XYZ file of C-alpha atoms in Angstrom:
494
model
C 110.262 105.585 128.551
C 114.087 106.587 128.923
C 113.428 107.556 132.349
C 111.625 104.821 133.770
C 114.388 102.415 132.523
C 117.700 104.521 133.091
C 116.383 104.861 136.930
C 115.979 101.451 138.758
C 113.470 100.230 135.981
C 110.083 101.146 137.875
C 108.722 99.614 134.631
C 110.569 96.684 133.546
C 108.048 95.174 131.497
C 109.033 97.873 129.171
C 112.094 96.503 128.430
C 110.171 93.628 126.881
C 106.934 94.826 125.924
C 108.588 97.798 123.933
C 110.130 95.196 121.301
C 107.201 93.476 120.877
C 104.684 96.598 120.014
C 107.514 97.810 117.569
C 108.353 93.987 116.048
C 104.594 93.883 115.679
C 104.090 97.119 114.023
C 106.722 96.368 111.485
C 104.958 93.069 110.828
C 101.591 94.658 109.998
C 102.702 97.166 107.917
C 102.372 96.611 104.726
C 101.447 92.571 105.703
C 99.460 91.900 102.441
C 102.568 93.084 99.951
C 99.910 94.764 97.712
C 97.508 91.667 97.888
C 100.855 89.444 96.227
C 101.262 86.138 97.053
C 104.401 84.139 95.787
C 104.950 80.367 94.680
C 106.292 79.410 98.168
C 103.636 80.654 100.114
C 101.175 79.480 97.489
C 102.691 76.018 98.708
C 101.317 76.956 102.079
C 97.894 78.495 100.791
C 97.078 75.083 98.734
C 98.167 72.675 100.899
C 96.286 74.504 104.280
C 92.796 74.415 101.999
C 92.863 70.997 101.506
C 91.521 68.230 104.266
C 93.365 66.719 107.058
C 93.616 63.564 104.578
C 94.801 65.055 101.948
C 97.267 66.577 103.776
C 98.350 63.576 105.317
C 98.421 61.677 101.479
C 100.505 64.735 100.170
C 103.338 64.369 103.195
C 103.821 60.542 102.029
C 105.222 62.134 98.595
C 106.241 65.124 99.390
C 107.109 68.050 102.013
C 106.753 66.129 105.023
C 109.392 68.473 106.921
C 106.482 70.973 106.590
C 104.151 68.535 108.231
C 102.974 70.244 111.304
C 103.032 73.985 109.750
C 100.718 72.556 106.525
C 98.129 71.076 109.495
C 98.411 74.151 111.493
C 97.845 76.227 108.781
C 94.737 74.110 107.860
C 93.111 74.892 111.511
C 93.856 78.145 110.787
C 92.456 78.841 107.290
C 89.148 76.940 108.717
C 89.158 79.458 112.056
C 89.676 82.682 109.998
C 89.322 81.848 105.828
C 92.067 82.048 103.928
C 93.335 85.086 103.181
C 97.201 86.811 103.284
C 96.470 88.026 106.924
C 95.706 84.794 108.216
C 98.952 83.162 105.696
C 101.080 85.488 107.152
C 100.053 86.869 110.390
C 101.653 83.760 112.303
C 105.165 84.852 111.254
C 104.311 88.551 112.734
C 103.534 87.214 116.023
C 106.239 84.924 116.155
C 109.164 87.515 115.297
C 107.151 89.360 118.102
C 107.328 86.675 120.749
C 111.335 86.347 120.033
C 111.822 89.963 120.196
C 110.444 90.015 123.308
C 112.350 86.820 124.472
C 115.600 88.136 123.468
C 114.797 91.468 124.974
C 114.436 89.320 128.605
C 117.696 87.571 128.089
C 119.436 90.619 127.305
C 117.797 92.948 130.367
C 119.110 89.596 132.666
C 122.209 89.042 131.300
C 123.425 92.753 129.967
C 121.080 95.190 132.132
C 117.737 96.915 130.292
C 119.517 98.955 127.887
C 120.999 95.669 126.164
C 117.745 94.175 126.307
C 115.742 96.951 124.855
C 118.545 97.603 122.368
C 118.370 93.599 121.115
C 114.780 93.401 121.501
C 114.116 96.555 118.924
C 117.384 95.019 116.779
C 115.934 91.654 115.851
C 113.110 93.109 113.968
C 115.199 95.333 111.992
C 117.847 92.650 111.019
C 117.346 92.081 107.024
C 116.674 88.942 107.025
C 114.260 88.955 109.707
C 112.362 91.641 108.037
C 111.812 88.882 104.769
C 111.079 86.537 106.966
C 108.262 88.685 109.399
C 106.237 88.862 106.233
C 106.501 84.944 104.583
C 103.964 82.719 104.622
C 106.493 79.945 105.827
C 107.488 78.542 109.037
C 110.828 80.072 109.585
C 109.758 82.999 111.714
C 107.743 80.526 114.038
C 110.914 78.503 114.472
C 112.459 81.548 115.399
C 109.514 82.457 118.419
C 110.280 79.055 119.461
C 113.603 79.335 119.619
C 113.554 82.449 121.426
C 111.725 80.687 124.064
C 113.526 77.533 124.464
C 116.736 79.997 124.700
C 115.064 82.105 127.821
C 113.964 78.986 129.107
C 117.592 77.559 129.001
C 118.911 80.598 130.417
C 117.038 80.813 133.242
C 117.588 77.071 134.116
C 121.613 77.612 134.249
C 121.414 81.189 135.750
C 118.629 79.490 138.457
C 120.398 79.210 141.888
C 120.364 76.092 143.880
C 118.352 72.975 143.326
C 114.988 75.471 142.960
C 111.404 73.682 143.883
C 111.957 70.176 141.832
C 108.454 70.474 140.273
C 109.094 73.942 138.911
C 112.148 73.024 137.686
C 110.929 69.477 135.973
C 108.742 71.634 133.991
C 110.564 73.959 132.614
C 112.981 71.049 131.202
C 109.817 69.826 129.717
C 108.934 72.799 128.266
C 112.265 73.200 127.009
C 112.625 70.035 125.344
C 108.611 70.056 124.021
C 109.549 73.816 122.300
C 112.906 71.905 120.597
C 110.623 68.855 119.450
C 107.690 71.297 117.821
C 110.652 73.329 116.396
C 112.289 70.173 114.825
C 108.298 68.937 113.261
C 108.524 72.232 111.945
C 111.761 72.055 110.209
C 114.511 69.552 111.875
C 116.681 72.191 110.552
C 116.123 73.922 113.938
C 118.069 71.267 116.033
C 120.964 73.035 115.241
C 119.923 75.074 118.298
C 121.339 72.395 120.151
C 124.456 72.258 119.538
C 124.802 76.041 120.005
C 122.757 75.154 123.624
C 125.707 72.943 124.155
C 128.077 75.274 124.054
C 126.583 78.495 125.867
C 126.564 75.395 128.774
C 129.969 74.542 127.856
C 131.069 78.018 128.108
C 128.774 78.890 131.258
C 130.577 76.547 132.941
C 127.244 75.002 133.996
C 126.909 72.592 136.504
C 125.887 68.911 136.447
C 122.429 69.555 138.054
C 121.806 71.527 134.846
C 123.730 69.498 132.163
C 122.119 66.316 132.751
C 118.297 67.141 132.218
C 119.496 69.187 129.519
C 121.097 66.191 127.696
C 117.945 64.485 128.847
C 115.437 67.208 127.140
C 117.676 67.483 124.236
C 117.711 63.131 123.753
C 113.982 63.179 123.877
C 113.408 65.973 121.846
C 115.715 64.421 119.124
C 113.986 61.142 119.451
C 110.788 62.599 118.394
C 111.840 64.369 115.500
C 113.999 61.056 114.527
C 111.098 59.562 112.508
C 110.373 62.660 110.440
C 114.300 63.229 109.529
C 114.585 59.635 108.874
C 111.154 59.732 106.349
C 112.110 63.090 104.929
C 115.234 62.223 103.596
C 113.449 59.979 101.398
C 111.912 63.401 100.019
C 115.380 65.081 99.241
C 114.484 65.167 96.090
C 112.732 68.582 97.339
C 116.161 70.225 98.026
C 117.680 69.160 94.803
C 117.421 72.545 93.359
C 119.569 74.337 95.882
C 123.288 75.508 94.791
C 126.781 73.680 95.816
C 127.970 76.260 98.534
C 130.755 78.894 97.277
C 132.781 80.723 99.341
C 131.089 84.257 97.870
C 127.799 82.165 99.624
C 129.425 82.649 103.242
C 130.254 86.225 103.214
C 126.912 87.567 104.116
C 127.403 85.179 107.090
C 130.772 86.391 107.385
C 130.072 89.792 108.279
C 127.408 89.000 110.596
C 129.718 86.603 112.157
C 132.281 89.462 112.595
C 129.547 91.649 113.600
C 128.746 89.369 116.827
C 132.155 88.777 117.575
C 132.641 93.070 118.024
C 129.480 92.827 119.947
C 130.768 90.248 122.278
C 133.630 91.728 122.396
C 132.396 95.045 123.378
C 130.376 93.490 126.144
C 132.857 91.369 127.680
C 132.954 93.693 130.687
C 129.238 92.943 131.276
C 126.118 94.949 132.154
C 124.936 94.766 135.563
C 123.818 91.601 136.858
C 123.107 89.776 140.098
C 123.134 86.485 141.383
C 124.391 85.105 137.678
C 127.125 82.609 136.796
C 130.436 84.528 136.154
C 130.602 82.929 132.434
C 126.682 83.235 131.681
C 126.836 86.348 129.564
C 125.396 88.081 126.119
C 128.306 86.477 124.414
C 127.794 83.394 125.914
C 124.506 82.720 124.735
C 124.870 84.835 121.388
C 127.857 83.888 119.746
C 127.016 80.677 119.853
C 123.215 81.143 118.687
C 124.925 83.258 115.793
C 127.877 81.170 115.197
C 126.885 77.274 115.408
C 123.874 76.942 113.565
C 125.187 78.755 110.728
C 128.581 76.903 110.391
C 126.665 73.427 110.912
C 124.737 74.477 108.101
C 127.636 75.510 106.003
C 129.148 72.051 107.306
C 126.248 70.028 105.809
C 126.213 71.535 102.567
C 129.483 70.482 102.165
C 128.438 66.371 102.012
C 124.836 67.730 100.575
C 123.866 71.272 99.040
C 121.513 72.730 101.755
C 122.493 76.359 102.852
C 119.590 78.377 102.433
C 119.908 81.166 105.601
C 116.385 80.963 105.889
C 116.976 77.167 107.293
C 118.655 78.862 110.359
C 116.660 82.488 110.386
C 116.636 81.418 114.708
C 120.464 82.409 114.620
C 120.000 85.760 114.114
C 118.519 86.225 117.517
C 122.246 85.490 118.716
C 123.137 88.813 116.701
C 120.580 90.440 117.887
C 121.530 89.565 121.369
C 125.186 90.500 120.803
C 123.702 93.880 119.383
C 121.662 94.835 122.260
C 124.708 94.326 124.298
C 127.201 96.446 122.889
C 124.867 98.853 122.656
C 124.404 98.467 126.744
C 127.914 98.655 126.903
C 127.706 101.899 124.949
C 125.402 103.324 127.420
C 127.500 102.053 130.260
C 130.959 103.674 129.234
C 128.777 107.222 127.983
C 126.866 107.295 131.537
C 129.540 108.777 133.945
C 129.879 111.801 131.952
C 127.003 111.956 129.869
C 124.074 110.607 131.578
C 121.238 112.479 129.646
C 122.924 111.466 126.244
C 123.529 107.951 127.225
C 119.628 107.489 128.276
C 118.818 108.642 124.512
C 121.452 106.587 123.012
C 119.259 103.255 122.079
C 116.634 104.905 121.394
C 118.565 107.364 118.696
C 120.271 104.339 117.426
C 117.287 102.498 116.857
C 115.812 105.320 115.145
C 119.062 106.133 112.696
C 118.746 101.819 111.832
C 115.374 101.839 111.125
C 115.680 105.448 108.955
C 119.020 103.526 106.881
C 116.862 100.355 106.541
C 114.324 102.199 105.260
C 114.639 101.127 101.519
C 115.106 97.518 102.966
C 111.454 97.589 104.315
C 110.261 98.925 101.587
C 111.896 96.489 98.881
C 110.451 93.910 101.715
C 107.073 95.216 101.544
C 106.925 94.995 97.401
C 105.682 92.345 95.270
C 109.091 92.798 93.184
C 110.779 91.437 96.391
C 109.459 87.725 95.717
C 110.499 86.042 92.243
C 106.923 86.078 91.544
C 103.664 86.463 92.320
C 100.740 83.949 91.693
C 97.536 86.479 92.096
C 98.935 89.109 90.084
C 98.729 86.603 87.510
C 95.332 84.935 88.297
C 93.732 88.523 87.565
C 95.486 87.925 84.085
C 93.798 84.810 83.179
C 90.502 86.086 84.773
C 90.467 89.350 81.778
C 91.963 87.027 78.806
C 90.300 83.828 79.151
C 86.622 83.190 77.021
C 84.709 79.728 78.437
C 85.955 77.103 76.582
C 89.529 77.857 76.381
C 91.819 75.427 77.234
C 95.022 76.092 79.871
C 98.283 74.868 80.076
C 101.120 75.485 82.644
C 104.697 75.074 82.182
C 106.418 74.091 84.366
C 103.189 71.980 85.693
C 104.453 73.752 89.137
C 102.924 76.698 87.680
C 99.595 75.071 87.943
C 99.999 76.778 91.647
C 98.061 80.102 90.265
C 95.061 77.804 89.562
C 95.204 76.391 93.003
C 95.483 79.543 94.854
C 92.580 81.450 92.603
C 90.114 78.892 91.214
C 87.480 81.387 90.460
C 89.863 83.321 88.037
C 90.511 79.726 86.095
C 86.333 79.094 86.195
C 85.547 78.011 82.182
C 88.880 76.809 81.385
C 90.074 73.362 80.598
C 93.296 72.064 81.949
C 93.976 69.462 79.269
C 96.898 68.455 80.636
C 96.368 67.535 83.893
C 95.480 63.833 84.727
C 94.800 63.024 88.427
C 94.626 66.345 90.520
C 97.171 67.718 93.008
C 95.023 66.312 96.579
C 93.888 63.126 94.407
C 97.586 62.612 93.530
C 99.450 63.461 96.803
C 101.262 66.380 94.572
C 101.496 69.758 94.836
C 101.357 70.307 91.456
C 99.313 66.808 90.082
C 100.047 64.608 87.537
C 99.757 65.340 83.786
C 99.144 62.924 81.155
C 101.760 61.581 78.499
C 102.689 63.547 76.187
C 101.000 62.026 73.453
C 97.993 62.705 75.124
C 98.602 65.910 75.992
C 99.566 66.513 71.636
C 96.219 64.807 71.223
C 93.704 66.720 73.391
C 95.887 70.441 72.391
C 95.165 69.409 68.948
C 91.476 69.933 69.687
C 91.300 73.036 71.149
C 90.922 76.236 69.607
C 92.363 78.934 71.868
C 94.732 78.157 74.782
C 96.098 79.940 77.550
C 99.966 79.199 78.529
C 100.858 80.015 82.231
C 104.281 80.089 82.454
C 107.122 82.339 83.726
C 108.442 85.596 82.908
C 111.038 86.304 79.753
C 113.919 86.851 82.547
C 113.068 83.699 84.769
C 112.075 81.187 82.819
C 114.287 78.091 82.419
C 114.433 75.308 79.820
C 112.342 72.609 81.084
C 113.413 69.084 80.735
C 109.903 67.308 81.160
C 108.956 65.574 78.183
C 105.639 66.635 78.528
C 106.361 70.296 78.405
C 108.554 69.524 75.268
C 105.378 68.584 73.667
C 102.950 71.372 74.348
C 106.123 73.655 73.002
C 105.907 72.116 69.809
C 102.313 71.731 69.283
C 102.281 75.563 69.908
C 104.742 76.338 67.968
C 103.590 74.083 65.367
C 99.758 74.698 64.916
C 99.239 77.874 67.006
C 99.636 81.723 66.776
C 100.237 84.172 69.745
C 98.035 86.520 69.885
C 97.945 87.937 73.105
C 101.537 87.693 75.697
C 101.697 89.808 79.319
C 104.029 89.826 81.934
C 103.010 90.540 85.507
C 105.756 90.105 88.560
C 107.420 87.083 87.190
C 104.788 85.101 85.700
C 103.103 85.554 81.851
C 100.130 84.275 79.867
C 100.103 83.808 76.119
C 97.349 83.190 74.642
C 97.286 81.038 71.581
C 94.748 80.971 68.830
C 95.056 77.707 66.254
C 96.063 78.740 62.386
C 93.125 79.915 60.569
């Protein structure tokens, strides 16, 4: 491989195609975290089994930013069953599709050394690796981001006025990959603001401005509806901290570390026919910098920073790493020519060997705050037909969605109108004098709840009562922890 690219790249697709095996080897390993699945992805399980309908019913409540990635996931789980491969596979093949993308930006912008060096980078970047494995729709933001940014880049970099048909697609395609971002998560427009000012500092010209501002109007006008609608939901988001400062040092240093990376390649790798000002840190600092500080920016009027919202900006670091690491190559060539054509590859290898115990963590159960099917299997061995369950929180009632068969014989006494009937993701529960009334019958009861070290006081009225009732007229007689979750099981007094 070094050869082929150090020496007029007889193989360029390598450049590309290299990132993508690796990103997509790093994906599958490991993909089914020891058959775990936790309470956000349990989200996505639930919701994707239930009907079109339902779906639709449940986004009038709740979740409706996760419109398009519930429905997608629906199609899927009806194609190929439901099953962690299929929940999480769509991540893997994202991260691999914006490996690849960066990895073209980088070869055209930086030469093939930057390219192969960001392309292998983005998979390896910490947060990337959580996200490769989640059952959520950041990484498939972050695919379409990649391609919206290639896209973009090859529209400024494009030469002339370019066959008008040709050209009027690829705006389209631009601005349909920004829209399909935005359904996923409108979080993702912050891509264009950092699009703004790679054009900005490109110096582009008008021919290129205008459709962009065009694309980027339409895109925004599409996704207006859902923002509007969702913010009705923000209830959803309530739980997330006030940002700190200590919150904005992990972006801090990654900040600084694309600055040194820009800064390393402001020489620039070889490159032909470009703009002057269309470089690496051109297009990376700001797809590091902008979406990051916007989000920091919001959370100041409402608390939203949550770097998984903006996982797409780390492709701007991984850009900016693949290009010092050209540069590297660059200034180690003259006299070194044979060490310089090992150099990414060495590097890659010493990251991945240091990350090592990153992956791994990644790749455990213990890396989530829980796990839902760890504690399914639970329930399954202690329950007897007849028993009665409770969950508390009533979000906890996600276990029983995920693994009916292990809740088969048991009577949820609490519940009321069910999570599709409802339009809930957890469903209602009944008052609590009801739910007093109908514990008061039972003889045995499970309680599915969470671990010692996670649990919080709950403020629900309803869980108030099944506490005392318990505590009142019950005795524990069996209690097990498994990765953040716990069943007692209660047996009444006498």
């Amino acid at each position: 491989m070094t050869s082929h690219i150090s020496t007029g790249l007889r193989r360029p697709y390598l450049v590309w195609l290299v990132p993508v095996l690796w990103t997509l080897s790093l994906g599958l390993w490991g993909l089914s975290r020891q058959n775990s699945v936790w309470r956000d992805e349990a989200a996505t399980w639930q919701v994707a089994g239930r009907s079109p309908g339902e779906i639709w019913h449940l986004l009038g409540h709740v979740d409706a930013v996760h419109g398009l990635y519930y429905l997608l996931m629906h199609v899927l789980f009806e194609v190929f069953g439901a099953s962690t491969t299929t929940l999480r596979l769509p991540s893997v093949l994202a991260v691999a599709v914006a490996a690849g993308c960066v990895a073209l930006i980088g070869r055209r912008l930086a030469g093939p050394w930057a390219g192969l060096g960001g392309g292998l980078a983005l998979g390896l970047l910490p947060a990337v690796q959580f996200q490769l494995q989640e059952g959520r729709s950041y990484a498939l933001i972050a695919g379409g981001a990649g391609l919206s940014t290639l896209l973009l880049v090859s529209l400024i970099a494009q030469t002339g006025a370019g066959p008008v048909r040709r050209t009027r697609l690829r705006w389209t395609a631009y601005g349909a990959l920004v829209l399909v971002c935005a359904l996923l998560n409108w979080f993702s427009l912050l891509i264009l603001p950092a699009h703004a000012v790679t054009l900005w500092w490109a110096r582009a010209r008008r021919g290129v401005v205008a459709p962009w501002l065009l694309a980027s109007a339409a895109a925004v006008a599409g996704a207006l509806p859902l923002i509007l609608f969702s913010r009705t939901q923000s209830g959803q988001v309530s739980w997330i901290p006030p940002l700190t400062w200590h919150m904005m040092i992990g972006p801090g240093v990654l900040l600084a570390v694309g600055v040194l990376g820009a800064w390393a390649d402001r020489r620039g790798g070889p490159r032909t026919g470009l703009p002057a000002r269309l470089t690496a840190a051109s297009v990376g600092l700001p797809l590091l910098a902008v979406p990051l500080l916007g989000l920091a920016a919001a959370s100041l009027i409402q608390p939203l920073f949550l770097d998984r919202y903006v996982l797409f900006s780390m492709l701007g670091l991984a850009l900016l790493t693949g290009a010092a690491l050209g540069a590297a190559v660059r200034a180690l060539a003259p006299r070194y020519p044979k060490a310089s054509g090992a150099l990414v590859p060495v590097v890659v290898a010493v990251s991945a060997v240091a990350l090592l115990p990153v992956a791994l963590a990644d790749r455990s159960p213990a890396s989530r705050v829980d796990d839902v099917l760890a504690v399914a299997g639970e329930v399954s061995a202690l329950k007897r037909d007849g028993d009665a369950v409770l969950f508390v929180p009533a979000a906890r009632r996600d276990t029983a969605l995920v693994s009916p068969g292990a809740f088969a014989g048991l009577k949820d006494i609490a519940l009321s109108r069910g999570p599709a009937e409802s339009g809930t993701l957890k469903g209602e529960e009944a008052s609590p004098a009801r739910i007093s009334a109908a514990l008061r019958e039972q003889r045995r009861v499970l309680l599915v709840t969470d671990s010692r070290k996670a649990a919080k006081p709950s403020g629900s009225a309803a869980d108030r009562a099944k506490a005392a009732v318990l505590r009142a007229e019950f005795t524990v007689v069996e209690d097990r922890e498994v990765r953040g979750r716990r069943v007692t099981v209660y047996e009444r007094h006498g």
